[in-house]
Short mmCIF file of C-alpha atoms in Angstrom, two decimals:
data_model
loop_
_atom_site.label_atom_id
_atom_site.label_comp_id
_atom_site.label_asym_id
_atom_site.label_seq_id
_atom_site.Cartn_x
_atom_site.Cartn_y
_atom_site.Cartn_z
CA UNK A 413 161.47 250.42 166.14
CA UNK A 414 164.46 248.86 164.96
CA UNK A 415 167.50 247.96 167.00
CA UNK A 416 169.74 246.27 164.20
CA UNK A 417 172.40 248.07 161.86
CA UNK A 418 170.57 251.14 160.85
CA UNK A 419 171.07 253.75 157.97
CA UNK A 420 172.10 257.44 158.38
CA UNK A 421 170.25 260.35 156.88
CA UNK A 422 172.98 260.81 154.18
CA UNK A 423 172.89 256.93 153.01
CA UNK A 424 169.08 257.25 152.83
CA UNK A 425 169.30 260.46 150.61
CA UNK A 426 171.92 258.82 148.27
CA UNK A 427 169.90 255.58 148.03
CA UNK A 428 166.43 256.93 147.41
CA UNK A 429 168.21 259.74 145.21
CA UNK A 430 169.68 257.02 142.85
CA UNK A 431 166.59 254.70 143.13
CA UNK A 432 164.35 257.55 141.87
CA UNK A 433 166.70 259.31 139.35
CA UNK A 434 168.29 256.45 137.51
CA UNK A 435 164.63 255.32 136.17
CA UNK A 436 164.00 258.63 135.05
CA UNK A 437 167.40 259.39 133.16
CA UNK A 438 167.12 255.95 131.50
CA UNK A 439 163.64 256.58 130.27
CA UNK A 440 164.45 259.90 128.65
CA UNK A 441 167.34 258.15 126.92
CA UNK A 442 165.26 255.33 125.91
CA UNK A 443 162.59 257.23 124.67
CA UNK A 444 164.76 259.64 122.57
CA UNK A 445 166.22 256.49 120.90
CA UNK A 446 162.68 255.24 120.26
CA UNK A 447 161.85 258.61 118.61
CA UNK A 448 164.83 258.65 116.54
CA UNK A 449 163.97 255.01 115.37
CA UNK A 450 160.44 256.24 114.53
CA UNK A 451 158.84 254.00 117.07
CA UNK A 452 155.82 255.60 118.59
CA UNK A 453 153.62 253.09 120.03
CA UNK A 454 155.28 252.60 123.25
CA UNK A 455 153.60 254.57 126.14
CA UNK A 456 155.94 257.02 127.53
CA UNK A 457 154.95 256.12 131.35
CA UNK A 458 155.48 252.55 130.37
CA UNK A 459 158.82 252.96 129.84
CA UNK A 460 159.30 254.91 132.95
CA UNK A 461 157.64 252.47 135.11
CA UNK A 462 159.41 249.55 133.58
CA UNK A 463 162.88 251.13 134.68
CA UNK A 464 161.38 252.28 137.88
CA UNK A 465 160.56 248.50 138.78
CA UNK A 466 164.02 247.25 137.63
CA UNK A 467 165.57 249.99 139.76
CA UNK A 468 163.56 248.66 142.76
CA UNK A 469 164.02 244.88 142.27
CA UNK A 470 167.67 245.45 141.76
CA UNK A 471 168.39 247.43 144.80
CA UNK A 472 166.55 244.71 146.84
CA UNK A 473 168.13 241.79 145.06
CA UNK A 474 171.79 243.41 145.43
CA UNK A 475 171.48 245.02 149.02
CA UNK A 476 171.68 242.28 151.72
CA UNK A 477 171.85 244.96 154.37
CA UNK A 478 168.48 246.42 153.16
CA UNK A 479 166.66 243.03 153.22
CA UNK A 480 167.98 242.14 156.56
CA UNK A 481 166.83 245.73 157.59
CA UNK A 482 163.20 245.39 156.58
CA UNK A 483 162.83 241.60 157.09
CA UNK A 484 161.30 241.95 160.70
CA UNK A 485 158.99 244.53 159.32
CA UNK A 486 157.69 242.14 156.49
CA UNK A 487 157.53 239.01 158.76
CA UNK A 488 155.82 240.65 161.87
CA UNK A 489 152.67 238.79 162.79
CA UNK A 490 149.80 241.37 162.58
CA UNK A 491 146.30 241.28 163.88
CA UNK A 492 143.88 240.42 160.90
CA UNK A 493 140.99 242.49 162.46
CA UNK A 494 143.03 245.39 162.93
CA UNK A 495 144.68 245.34 159.72
CA UNK A 496 141.22 245.27 157.99
CA UNK A 497 140.08 248.21 159.94
CA UNK A 498 143.51 250.25 159.14
CA UNK A 499 143.03 249.26 155.40
CA UNK A 500 139.13 250.26 155.28
CA UNK A 501 139.73 253.42 157.15
CA UNK A 502 142.66 254.43 154.91
CA UNK A 503 140.54 253.89 152.00
CA UNK A 504 137.77 256.03 153.40
CA UNK A 505 140.25 258.80 153.97
CA UNK A 506 141.85 258.37 150.97
CA UNK A 507 138.38 258.74 149.14
CA UNK A 508 137.66 262.14 150.96
CA UNK A 509 140.86 263.46 150.55
CA UNK A 510 140.68 262.73 146.67
CA UNK A 511 137.22 264.40 146.27
CA UNK A 512 137.85 267.33 148.77
CA UNK A 513 141.17 268.37 146.83
CA UNK A 514 139.36 267.91 143.63
CA UNK A 515 136.55 270.08 144.74
CA UNK A 516 138.86 272.77 145.12
CA UNK A 517 140.91 272.28 142.00
CA UNK A 518 143.74 270.66 143.41
CA UNK A 519 145.64 267.98 141.83
CA UNK A 520 143.94 264.66 142.65
CA UNK A 521 144.03 260.88 141.29
CA UNK A 522 142.37 262.23 138.33
CA UNK A 523 145.39 264.01 137.49
CA UNK A 524 147.47 261.07 138.32
CA UNK A 525 145.43 259.01 135.75
CA UNK A 526 146.34 261.61 133.21
CA UNK A 527 149.68 261.77 133.69
CA UNK A 528 150.20 257.94 133.27
CA UNK A 529 147.79 257.59 130.78
CA UNK A 530 145.90 255.04 132.81
CA UNK A 531 142.35 255.72 130.77
CA UNK A 532 144.32 253.65 127.89
CA UNK A 533 144.71 250.87 129.97
CA UNK A 534 140.61 250.20 129.92
CA UNK A 535 140.56 250.88 125.93
CA UNK A 536 142.63 248.29 124.90
CA UNK A 537 144.18 244.91 126.58
CA UNK A 538 147.62 244.53 125.37
CA UNK A 539 150.78 243.02 126.69
CA UNK A 540 152.31 246.56 127.40
CA UNK A 541 148.90 247.73 129.43
CA UNK A 542 148.73 244.41 131.58
CA UNK A 543 152.44 244.60 132.57
CA UNK A 544 151.87 248.55 133.32
CA UNK A 545 148.87 247.76 135.64
CA UNK A 546 150.20 245.09 137.27
CA UNK A 547 153.13 247.24 137.85
CA UNK A 548 150.89 249.81 139.01
CA UNK A 549 148.93 247.89 141.40
CA UNK A 550 151.22 245.48 142.93
CA UNK A 551 154.99 245.89 142.26
CA UNK A 552 155.50 249.85 142.79
CA UNK A 553 153.13 250.02 145.89
CA UNK A 554 155.27 247.17 147.46
CA UNK A 555 158.79 248.73 146.78
CA UNK A 556 157.67 252.49 147.68
CA UNK A 557 156.38 250.94 151.23
CA UNK A 558 159.87 249.29 151.79
CA UNK A 559 161.66 252.37 150.70
CA UNK A 560 159.41 255.16 152.31
CA UNK A 561 158.46 253.70 155.26
CA UNK A 562 160.68 250.52 155.78
CA UNK A 563 163.79 252.58 155.05
CA UNK A 564 162.98 256.53 155.14
CA UNK A 565 160.34 256.55 158.05
CA UNK A 566 162.45 254.09 160.31
CA UNK A 567 165.54 255.97 160.01
CA UNK A 568 164.00 259.28 160.89
CA UNK A 569 162.13 257.76 163.49
CA UNK A 570 165.09 256.24 165.29
CA UNK A 571 166.82 259.65 165.03
CA UNK A 572 164.14 262.02 165.84
CA UNK A 573 161.12 260.20 167.07
CA UNK A 574 157.65 259.61 165.76
CA UNK A 575 156.31 263.24 165.28
CA UNK A 576 159.42 264.25 162.84
CA UNK A 577 159.19 261.04 160.99
CA UNK A 578 155.73 261.31 160.28
CA UNK A 579 156.10 264.86 158.89
CA UNK A 580 159.29 264.98 157.33
CA UNK A 581 158.68 261.47 155.47
CA UNK A 582 155.14 262.23 154.44
CA UNK A 583 156.48 265.72 153.00
CA UNK A 584 159.17 263.70 151.06
CA UNK A 585 156.82 261.19 149.76
CA UNK A 586 154.63 264.01 148.51
CA UNK A 587 157.14 265.87 147.25
CA UNK A 588 158.19 262.90 145.30
CA UNK A 589 154.98 262.55 143.65
CA UNK A 590 155.07 266.23 141.76
CA UNK A 591 151.87 267.72 141.19
CA UNK A 592 150.22 265.37 143.54
CA UNK A 593 152.08 266.71 146.37
CA UNK A 594 148.84 267.77 148.69
CA UNK A 595 147.51 264.42 148.19
CA UNK A 596 150.00 262.43 148.33
CA UNK A 597 151.17 264.02 151.46
CA UNK A 598 148.21 263.18 152.81
CA UNK A 599 148.64 259.52 152.00
CA UNK A 600 151.95 259.47 153.21
CA UNK A 601 150.49 260.55 156.93
CA UNK A 602 148.23 257.64 156.69
CA UNK A 603 150.46 255.32 155.71
CA UNK A 604 153.17 256.42 158.20
CA UNK A 605 150.56 256.26 160.97
CA UNK A 606 149.64 252.75 160.31
CA UNK A 607 153.12 251.78 160.20
CA UNK A 608 153.81 253.56 163.45
CA UNK A 609 150.83 251.76 165.22
CA UNK A 610 151.50 248.35 163.60
CA UNK A 611 155.24 248.01 163.47
CA UNK A 612 154.58 245.93 160.31
CA UNK A 613 154.70 246.98 156.49
CA UNK A 614 151.91 244.63 155.60
CA UNK A 615 148.74 246.77 156.20
CA UNK A 616 150.33 249.76 154.62
CA UNK A 617 151.16 247.64 151.52
CA UNK A 618 147.71 246.01 151.44
CA UNK A 619 146.04 249.33 151.67
CA UNK A 620 148.56 250.88 148.89
CA UNK A 621 148.19 248.08 146.30
CA UNK A 622 144.17 248.49 147.11
CA UNK A 623 144.12 251.90 146.29
CA UNK A 624 146.32 251.78 143.18
CA UNK A 625 143.90 249.01 142.06
CA UNK A 626 141.10 251.41 142.38
CA UNK A 627 142.79 254.40 140.59
CA UNK A 628 143.80 251.94 137.70
CA UNK A 629 140.72 250.02 137.39
CA UNK A 630 138.06 252.70 137.99
#
């Protein structure tokens, strides 16, 4: 899938571990300071998401090797018809999976809305909510696809082939979404399959953004 200077699994573990853990640590420190200063009008999820976006942007802007690594996956021309088909099929599969798991009382997108306090976004229009919505809809899906498909999936694929890359990267994607493990693992399978078939990150990014927009806005 990629023939240039790739990554090894140890490098991937370190990079993704740092990108995901640093925002968590910084948000905990920041929220502790805010509470000590008696500032209570800041959404906890907003603070975490801001640091998450900063971590993603910093990683991409400072890492020339990574930009070169994923450039071909972003610039690759994709068939518009096939992209639409994959995106629509993905939305249908996501909807069915969410409803099915919700019926069995397993964590679904409703729990994600609760964890991120997304219901507050529709109750008040302010700068904090607008930034949070834009980050969830546009920024985070973009960078997650670069990391989990462009970096993680491709590295495993180059070493172990398609089957293991789909399974392992989907499970890791699900695990890192904690209580949404089952649902996001299913999402990971869909994203990975689309990336495998198209060799491009664009269809998965579009699907990810549209689905996040539906979760936030609906």
